[in-house]
Amino acid sequence: MLTKRIVPCLDIKNGRTVKGVNFVNLIDAGDPVVLAKQYADLGADELVFLDIAATLENRGTTLDMVLKVAEQVNIPFTVGGGISSVEHVDALLKCGADKVSINSSAVKRPALINELADKFGSQCVVVAIDAKQVDGDWFVYLAGGTIPTEIKLFEWAKEVAKRGAGEILFTSMNHDGTKAGFANEALAHLSSLVNIPIIASGGAGTIEHFVDTFKEGKSDAALAASVFHFGEIPILDLKKALKEHNIPVRI
Amino acid sequence: MKLIIINYGAGNIKSIQFAFKRLGVEAILSNNIDEIRNADKVIFPGVGEASSAMKMLQESGLDKIIPTLKQPVLGICLGMQLMCNLSEEGNTKGLGIFNVDVKKFSKSVKVPQMGWNVIADLKSDLFKGIKDKEFMYLVHSFYAEKCDEMIAKTDYEIEYASALQKDNFYGVQFHPEKSGIKGSKILENFLKL
């Protein structure tokens, strides 16, 4: 049986991880390669690197980081942040990234999804969607949640799937940072609308939240940052607990 | 040990190269027919769409060469699918090394299958030291049906062949280069065949 995936997310700036990561016995907590290896050893199923300061000038630094991660890490990883062209994706994949995540650039030019899926295959195209629920309706936001749009989440999700996205990474801005649980109602609705895997993001605080997002939210994978970085939820403990709840996981 | 990764423009081959580098073996990318023929071991990778990958093989004449190779050959993911008879993806005629067709997963499951699933009923030296039902990383929308040449099976709504073998030809649907230390063990086994 296909297992549910646990995905730690690392924020990258100038080729280094930021926002603090607090592993015991770690000499260099800013080195993405060291962290990625550590997570792979601890049982993470996949990793996401989000380049939060993605600029044209920094592109070379990020490519160099991707190359180093691919060289040393033996589980799949996704790279996101500031990706808006076929050439850029080509360069990232050639450096060894398994998937790329696009967000604002897909909203600005939806044909980018088709172009990437046609050239590299749907399996490496993750469309990240940041959305906020306002008076009952979910709206898509751009540029890391700073720019509102009139685009409705569920319509957009259907469109990205139709255009060839291989996966949707959905972040609820209402839940992100709250540590009060994932947006399970919206996640379950997404899963019923599209036939591609959905990664839940935003709101992880306890092990119970992960159980809920796999059971109630029908999520295929769950992404989190701080609860993993600061050891609040050890991945192995999380997976054992999920297994006790009859949720299929890789241990 | 001369290890060649067939380079025909399909897919992300860097990860495979790095996986062998971690095992201390340099894998050389090549589309040179003599070089491929003279290698000790050959990797046939592939990510992307079947009909366009097949077209690239035909343009370089590699479609005629691969089935005549005598050394151990390992097809990975789409590489394995292209070694089969006929794929539903783009209605593509494959190399016909494995006597089995490639079908699309039905709409009752999420497509692509993406993530870690188990391989079972292991039947080859390729899996020496790998326990039954070990987890491997898979990403695919099409699958090879169960057949006589099956050396591992996986269950995703239906049971299908997640690895195949015929004589010196091996194929795996999963990505050993991305499947942690167990995947690495399979690559190491391949080098010892």
Coordinates of C-alpha atoms in Angstrom, one line a residue:
Chain A
M1 CA 0.0 0.0 0.0
L2 CA 1.2 3.5 -0.8
T3 CA 2.2 5.2 2.4
K4 CA 1.5 8.8 3.6
R5 CA 4.5 11.1 3.4
I6 CA 6.0 13.2 6.0
V7 CA 7.8 16.2 4.5
P8 CA 10.0 18.6 6.4
C9 CA 10.4 22.0 4.7
L10 CA 13.6 24.1 4.9
D11 CA 13.7 27.8 4.2
I12 CA 16.8 28.7 2.2
K13 CA 18.4 32.1 1.8
N14 CA 21.6 32.5 -0.1
G15 CA 22.2 28.8 -0.1
R16 CA 21.8 28.5 3.7
T17 CA 18.9 27.3 5.8
V18 CA 17.4 30.1 7.9
K19 CA 14.6 30.5 10.5
G20 CA 16.6 28.3 12.9
V21 CA 16.8 24.6 13.1
N22 CA 17.6 23.0 16.4
F23 CA 18.9 19.5 16.1
V24 CA 20.9 18.0 18.9
N25 CA 24.6 17.5 18.2
L26 CA 24.5 19.4 14.9
I27 CA 27.7 21.3 14.2
D28 CA 26.3 23.5 11.4
A29 CA 22.6 24.0 11.6
G30 CA 22.7 26.3 8.6
D31 CA 24.1 23.8 6.1
P32 CA 21.2 22.5 4.0
V33 CA 23.2 19.3 3.1
V34 CA 23.9 18.4 6.8
L35 CA 20.2 19.0 7.7
A36 CA 18.9 17.1 4.7
K37 CA 21.0 14.1 5.5
Q38 CA 19.9 14.3 9.1
Y39 CA 16.2 14.4 8.1
A40 CA 16.7 11.5 5.6
D41 CA 18.3 9.4 8.5
L42 CA 15.5 10.3 10.8
G43 CA 12.8 8.9 8.5
A44 CA 11.6 11.9 6.5
D45 CA 10.0 10.7 3.2
E46 CA 10.8 13.7 1.2
L47 CA 12.2 17.2 1.6
V48 CA 11.2 20.6 0.4
F49 CA 13.7 23.5 0.0
L50 CA 12.0 26.9 -0.3
D51 CA 14.2 29.7 -1.5
I52 CA 12.8 32.6 0.3
A53 CA 15.2 35.2 -1.2
A54 CA 15.1 34.0 -4.8
T55 CA 16.5 36.5 -7.1
L56 CA 18.3 36.3 -10.4
E57 CA 21.6 37.1 -8.7
N58 CA 21.1 34.3 -6.2
R59 CA 20.2 31.7 -8.8
G60 CA 23.8 30.3 -9.1
T61 CA 24.0 29.9 -5.3
T62 CA 20.8 28.0 -5.2
L63 CA 21.8 25.7 -8.1
D64 CA 25.1 25.0 -6.3
M65 CA 23.2 24.1 -3.1
V66 CA 20.8 21.8 -5.1
L67 CA 23.8 20.1 -6.6
K68 CA 25.4 19.5 -3.2
V69 CA 22.1 18.2 -1.7
A70 CA 21.6 15.8 -4.7
E71 CA 25.1 14.5 -4.3
Q72 CA 24.7 13.5 -0.7
V73 CA 21.0 12.9 0.0
N74 CA 19.3 9.7 -1.1
I75 CA 15.6 10.6 -0.8
P76 CA 13.6 12.8 -3.1
F77 CA 13.5 16.6 -2.8
T78 CA 11.6 19.5 -4.2
V79 CA 12.9 23.0 -4.8
G80 CA 10.6 26.1 -4.8
G81 CA 10.8 29.9 -4.7
G82 CA 11.0 32.3 -7.5
I83 CA 10.8 29.8 -10.3
S84 CA 9.2 31.2 -13.5
S85 CA 10.8 29.8 -16.6
V86 CA 11.3 26.5 -18.3
E87 CA 15.1 27.2 -18.5
H88 CA 15.3 27.7 -14.7
V89 CA 13.5 24.4 -14.1
D90 CA 15.8 22.7 -16.6
A91 CA 18.8 23.9 -14.7
L92 CA 17.4 22.8 -11.3
L93 CA 16.5 19.3 -12.6
K94 CA 19.9 19.0 -14.2
C95 CA 21.5 19.7 -10.8
G96 CA 19.6 16.8 -9.3
A97 CA 16.3 18.3 -7.9
D98 CA 13.5 15.7 -8.3
K99 CA 10.6 18.2 -8.4
V100 CA 10.1 21.9 -8.6
S101 CA 7.4 23.9 -6.9
I102 CA 5.8 26.9 -8.7
N103 CA 3.3 29.3 -7.2
S104 CA 2.9 33.0 -8.2
S105 CA 4.4 32.4 -11.7
A106 CA 1.8 29.8 -12.4
V107 CA -1.0 32.2 -11.5
K108 CA 0.5 34.9 -13.6
R109 CA 1.0 32.6 -16.6
P110 CA -0.9 29.3 -16.2
A111 CA 0.6 28.0 -19.5
L112 CA 3.9 27.5 -17.6
I113 CA 2.3 24.5 -16.0
N114 CA 1.6 22.9 -19.4
E115 CA 5.1 23.8 -20.7
L116 CA 6.8 22.2 -17.7
A117 CA 4.6 19.1 -17.7
D118 CA 5.2 18.6 -21.4
K119 CA 8.9 19.0 -21.3
F120 CA 9.8 17.3 -18.0
G121 CA 6.7 15.3 -17.1
S122 CA 3.9 15.9 -14.6
Q123 CA 5.8 14.0 -11.9
C124 CA 8.2 16.8 -11.3
V125 CA 5.7 19.7 -11.3
V126 CA 4.3 20.7 -7.9
V127 CA 1.9 23.7 -7.9
A128 CA 1.9 25.4 -4.6
I129 CA -1.2 27.3 -3.7
D130 CA -1.5 29.7 -0.8
A131 CA -5.1 30.5 0.0
K132 CA -7.1 32.3 2.7
Q133 CA -10.7 31.7 3.7
V134 CA -12.6 35.0 3.6
D135 CA -16.4 34.9 4.5
G136 CA -16.6 31.3 3.7
D137 CA -14.8 31.4 0.3
W138 CA -11.2 30.4 -0.3
F139 CA -9.1 32.9 -2.3
V140 CA -5.6 32.4 -3.8
Y141 CA -2.9 34.7 -2.6
L142 CA 0.4 35.5 -4.3
A143 CA 4.0 36.4 -3.4
G144 CA 4.2 34.4 -0.2
G145 CA 0.7 35.4 0.9
T146 CA 1.1 39.1 0.5
I147 CA -1.0 39.8 -2.6
P148 CA -4.7 38.9 -2.7
T149 CA -6.4 37.8 -5.9
E150 CA -10.0 37.1 -6.9
I151 CA -9.1 33.6 -7.9
K152 CA -11.0 30.9 -6.1
L153 CA -9.0 28.1 -4.6
F154 CA -11.1 25.2 -5.9
E155 CA -11.4 26.5 -9.4
W156 CA -7.7 27.1 -9.6
A157 CA -6.9 23.6 -8.2
K158 CA -9.0 22.0 -10.9
E159 CA -7.3 24.1 -13.6
V160 CA -3.7 23.3 -12.4
A161 CA -4.5 19.6 -12.4
K162 CA -6.0 19.8 -15.9
R163 CA -2.9 21.7 -17.1
G164 CA -0.6 18.8 -15.9
A165 CA 0.5 19.5 -12.4
G166 CA 1.6 16.3 -10.7
E167 CA 0.8 17.4 -7.2
I168 CA -0.7 20.3 -5.3
L169 CA 1.0 21.8 -2.2
F170 CA -1.9 23.6 -0.4
T171 CA -1.1 26.1 2.4
S172 CA -3.9 27.6 4.3
M173 CA -3.0 31.1 5.4
N174 CA -5.7 30.9 8.1
H175 CA -3.9 28.0 9.7
D176 CA -0.2 28.6 8.9
G177 CA 1.8 29.5 12.0
T178 CA -1.1 28.8 14.4
K179 CA -0.1 25.3 15.3
A180 CA -3.8 24.6 15.7
G181 CA -4.1 21.9 13.0
F182 CA -4.4 21.7 9.2
A183 CA -7.3 23.0 7.0
N184 CA -8.8 19.6 6.8
E185 CA -12.2 20.5 5.4
A186 CA -10.7 22.4 2.4
L187 CA -8.0 19.6 2.0
A188 CA -10.7 16.9 1.8
H189 CA -12.6 18.9 -0.7
L190 CA -9.5 19.4 -2.8
S191 CA -8.9 15.6 -2.8
S192 CA -12.4 15.0 -4.0
L193 CA -12.1 17.5 -6.8
V194 CA -8.7 16.5 -8.4
N195 CA -7.1 13.1 -8.9
I196 CA -3.5 14.1 -8.1
P197 CA -1.8 13.9 -4.7
I198 CA -2.4 16.8 -2.2
I199 CA 0.3 17.9 0.3
A200 CA -1.2 19.6 3.4
S201 CA 0.7 22.6 4.7
G202 CA 0.1 25.1 7.5
G203 CA -1.0 24.5 11.0
A204 CA 1.0 21.5 12.3
G205 CA 1.4 21.6 16.0
T206 CA 0.8 18.2 17.5
I207 CA 0.9 14.5 16.4
E208 CA -2.9 14.5 16.5
H209 CA -3.0 17.2 13.8
F210 CA -1.1 14.8 11.4
V211 CA -3.5 12.0 12.2
D212 CA -6.4 14.3 11.5
T213 CA -5.1 15.6 8.2
F214 CA -4.6 12.1 6.9
K215 CA -7.9 10.8 8.1
E216 CA -10.3 13.8 7.8
G217 CA -8.3 15.9 5.4
K218 CA -7.6 12.9 3.0
S219 CA -4.1 14.4 2.5
D220 CA -1.5 12.3 0.7
A221 CA 1.4 14.0 2.4
A222 CA 1.9 16.6 5.2
L223 CA 4.5 19.3 5.3
A224 CA 5.8 21.1 8.3
A225 CA 8.7 23.2 9.4
S226 CA 9.1 24.3 13.0
V227 CA 7.7 21.3 14.7
F228 CA 10.4 19.2 13.1
H229 CA 13.2 21.8 13.2
F230 CA 13.0 22.2 16.9
G231 CA 12.4 18.6 17.7
E232 CA 8.9 19.2 19.1
I233 CA 7.7 16.2 17.1
P234 CA 10.4 13.6 16.3
I235 CA 9.6 12.1 13.0
L236 CA 9.9 8.5 14.2
D237 CA 7.5 9.1 17.1
L238 CA 5.1 10.7 14.7
K239 CA 5.2 7.8 12.3
K240 CA 4.8 5.3 15.1
A241 CA 1.7 7.2 16.3
L242 CA 0.3 7.3 12.7
K243 CA 0.8 3.6 12.4
E244 CA -1.1 3.0 15.6
H245 CA -4.0 4.9 14.0
N246 CA -3.8 2.5 11.0
I247 CA -2.4 5.2 8.8
P248 CA 0.1 3.6 6.4
V249 CA 3.6 5.0 6.9
R250 CA 7.1 3.9 6.0
I251 CA 9.0 3.1 9.2
Chain B
M1 CA 34.3 -1.6 -13.7
K2 CA 33.0 0.5 -16.6
L3 CA 29.5 1.7 -15.9
I4 CA 27.6 3.6 -18.6
I5 CA 24.4 5.5 -18.2
I6 CA 22.7 5.7 -21.6
N7 CA 22.3 9.4 -22.4
Y8 CA 19.5 10.0 -24.8
G9 CA 18.1 13.2 -23.5
A10 CA 15.4 11.7 -21.3
G11 CA 15.2 12.4 -17.6
N12 CA 17.1 13.4 -14.6
I13 CA 20.3 11.3 -14.6
K14 CA 22.3 13.4 -12.1
S15 CA 20.7 11.5 -9.2
I16 CA 21.6 8.2 -10.6
Q17 CA 25.2 9.3 -11.2
F18 CA 25.4 10.6 -7.6
A19 CA 24.0 7.4 -6.2
F20 CA 26.8 5.4 -7.9
K21 CA 29.3 8.0 -6.8
R22 CA 28.2 7.3 -3.2
L23 CA 29.0 3.7 -3.9
G24 CA 32.5 4.7 -5.1
V25 CA 31.8 4.0 -8.8
E26 CA 31.9 6.6 -11.5
A27 CA 29.0 6.3 -13.9
I28 CA 29.8 7.7 -17.4
L29 CA 27.0 9.3 -19.5
S30 CA 27.2 8.2 -23.1
N31 CA 25.3 7.9 -26.3
N32 CA 28.2 6.4 -28.1
I33 CA 27.3 2.9 -29.4
D34 CA 30.8 1.4 -29.1
E35 CA 31.2 2.7 -25.6
I36 CA 27.8 1.3 -24.6
R37 CA 28.6 -2.1 -26.1
N38 CA 32.0 -2.3 -24.4
A39 CA 30.7 -1.3 -20.9
D40 CA 30.6 -3.8 -18.0
K41 CA 27.2 -2.6 -16.9
V42 CA 24.6 -0.4 -18.5
I43 CA 21.9 1.8 -16.9
F44 CA 18.9 2.7 -19.1
P45 CA 17.2 5.7 -17.3
G46 CA 14.1 7.6 -18.2
V47 CA 11.8 10.2 -16.9
G48 CA 9.1 11.9 -18.9
E49 CA 6.7 10.8 -21.6
A50 CA 7.1 7.4 -23.4
S51 CA 6.5 8.3 -27.0
S52 CA 8.9 11.3 -27.1
A53 CA 11.6 9.2 -25.2
M54 CA 11.1 6.4 -27.7
K55 CA 11.5 8.9 -30.5
M56 CA 14.8 10.1 -29.1
L57 CA 16.0 6.5 -28.9
Q58 CA 15.1 5.9 -32.5
E59 CA 16.8 9.1 -33.7
S60 CA 20.1 8.0 -32.2
G61 CA 19.7 4.4 -33.3
L62 CA 19.9 3.2 -29.7
D63 CA 16.5 1.4 -30.0
K64 CA 18.3 -1.2 -32.2
I65 CA 21.4 -1.5 -30.0
I66 CA 19.9 -1.9 -26.5
P67 CA 18.1 -5.2 -27.1
T68 CA 21.4 -6.7 -28.5
L69 CA 23.4 -5.9 -25.4
K70 CA 25.0 -8.9 -23.6
Q71 CA 26.1 -7.3 -20.3
P72 CA 23.7 -6.6 -17.4
V73 CA 21.4 -3.8 -18.3
L74 CA 19.2 -2.0 -15.7
G75 CA 16.2 0.0 -16.9
I76 CA 14.9 2.5 -14.3
C77 CA 11.3 3.9 -14.2
L78 CA 10.4 4.9 -17.8
G79 CA 13.5 3.0 -18.9
M80 CA 11.9 -0.2 -17.7
Q81 CA 8.6 0.7 -19.3
L82 CA 10.3 1.3 -22.7
M83 CA 11.8 -2.2 -22.4
C84 CA 8.3 -3.7 -22.6
N85 CA 6.1 -4.4 -25.6
L86 CA 3.5 -1.7 -25.9
S87 CA 2.7 1.3 -23.6
E88 CA -0.7 3.0 -23.4
E89 CA 1.2 6.2 -22.9
G90 CA 1.2 7.8 -26.4
N91 CA 0.4 4.3 -27.8
T92 CA 4.1 3.7 -27.9
K93 CA 5.8 0.5 -29.2
G94 CA 8.6 -0.3 -26.9
L95 CA 11.8 -2.3 -27.3
G96 CA 10.0 -5.6 -26.7
I97 CA 12.6 -7.0 -24.3
F98 CA 10.0 -7.9 -21.7
N99 CA 7.0 -9.7 -23.0
V100 CA 4.4 -7.5 -21.2
D101 CA 2.4 -4.4 -21.9
V102 CA 2.3 -1.1 -20.0
K103 CA -1.1 0.3 -18.9
K104 CA -2.4 3.4 -17.2
F105 CA -3.6 3.3 -13.6
S106 CA -7.4 3.7 -13.4
K107 CA -9.1 6.8 -12.1
S108 CA -10.1 5.1 -8.9
V109 CA -6.6 6.0 -7.4
K110 CA -4.6 9.2 -7.5
V111 CA -2.4 9.4 -10.5
P112 CA 0.6 9.6 -10.5
Q113 CA 1.3 7.1 -7.7
M114 CA 3.8 9.2 -5.8
G115 CA 5.7 8.1 -2.7
W116 CA 6.9 5.0 -0.9
N117 CA 5.3 1.7 -1.4
V118 CA 6.6 -1.9 -0.8
I119 CA 8.0 -4.4 -3.3
A120 CA 7.1 -8.0 -2.6
D121 CA 7.7 -11.6 -3.8
L122 CA 11.3 -10.7 -4.6
K123 CA 12.9 -13.2 -7.0
S124 CA 16.3 -12.1 -8.2
D125 CA 19.9 -11.6 -7.1
L126 CA 19.2 -8.0 -7.7
F127 CA 17.4 -8.1 -4.4
K128 CA 20.0 -10.0 -2.4
G129 CA 19.9 -8.8 1.2
I130 CA 16.6 -6.9 0.7
K131 CA 13.8 -8.1 2.8
D132 CA 10.4 -8.9 1.3
K133 CA 8.0 -5.9 1.5
E134 CA 10.9 -3.3 1.6
F135 CA 9.9 0.3 0.9
M136 CA 11.0 1.9 -2.3
Y137 CA 10.2 5.4 -3.8
L138 CA 7.9 5.4 -6.9
V139 CA 6.6 8.1 -9.1
H140 CA 4.5 6.8 -12.1
S141 CA 1.2 6.9 -13.9
F142 CA 1.7 3.8 -16.0
Y143 CA 2.6 0.2 -14.9
A144 CA 3.7 -3.1 -16.3
E145 CA 1.2 -5.9 -15.8
K146 CA 2.0 -9.0 -13.8
C147 CA 3.8 -11.5 -16.1
D148 CA 6.3 -14.5 -16.1
E149 CA 9.3 -12.1 -16.1
M150 CA 8.1 -10.4 -12.9
I151 CA 10.7 -10.4 -10.1
A152 CA 8.9 -8.0 -7.7
K153 CA 5.3 -6.9 -7.4
T154 CA 3.7 -3.8 -5.9
D155 CA 0.1 -3.1 -5.0
Y156 CA -1.6 0.1 -5.9
E157 CA -5.3 -0.6 -6.4
I158 CA -4.1 -3.6 -8.4
E159 CA -1.0 -5.8 -8.2
Y160 CA 1.6 -5.0 -10.9
A161 CA 5.2 -5.8 -11.8
S162 CA 7.5 -3.3 -10.1
A163 CA 10.6 -5.2 -11.3
L164 CA 11.2 -7.4 -14.3
Q165 CA 14.1 -9.6 -15.5
K166 CA 14.8 -11.5 -18.7
D167 CA 18.4 -13.0 -19.1
N168 CA 20.8 -10.0 -18.7
F169 CA 18.0 -7.4 -18.8
Y170 CA 16.6 -6.0 -15.5
G171 CA 14.0 -3.3 -15.0
V172 CA 12.7 -1.5 -11.9
Q173 CA 9.7 0.8 -11.8
F174 CA 10.9 2.4 -8.5
H175 CA 13.9 4.7 -8.1
P176 CA 16.6 2.9 -6.3
E177 CA 18.7 6.0 -6.5
K178 CA 16.1 7.8 -4.3
S179 CA 15.1 5.0 -2.0
G180 CA 17.5 5.5 0.8
I181 CA 20.1 2.9 1.9
K182 CA 17.9 -0.1 0.7
G183 CA 17.8 1.4 -2.8
S184 CA 21.5 1.9 -2.7
K185 CA 21.9 -1.8 -1.8
I186 CA 20.0 -2.7 -5.0
L187 CA 22.3 -0.6 -7.1
E188 CA 25.3 -2.3 -5.3
N189 CA 23.8 -5.7 -6.1
F190 CA 23.5 -4.7 -9.8
L191 CA 27.2 -3.8 -9.9
K192 CA 28.0 -7.3 -8.6
L193 CA 25.8 -9.2 -11.2

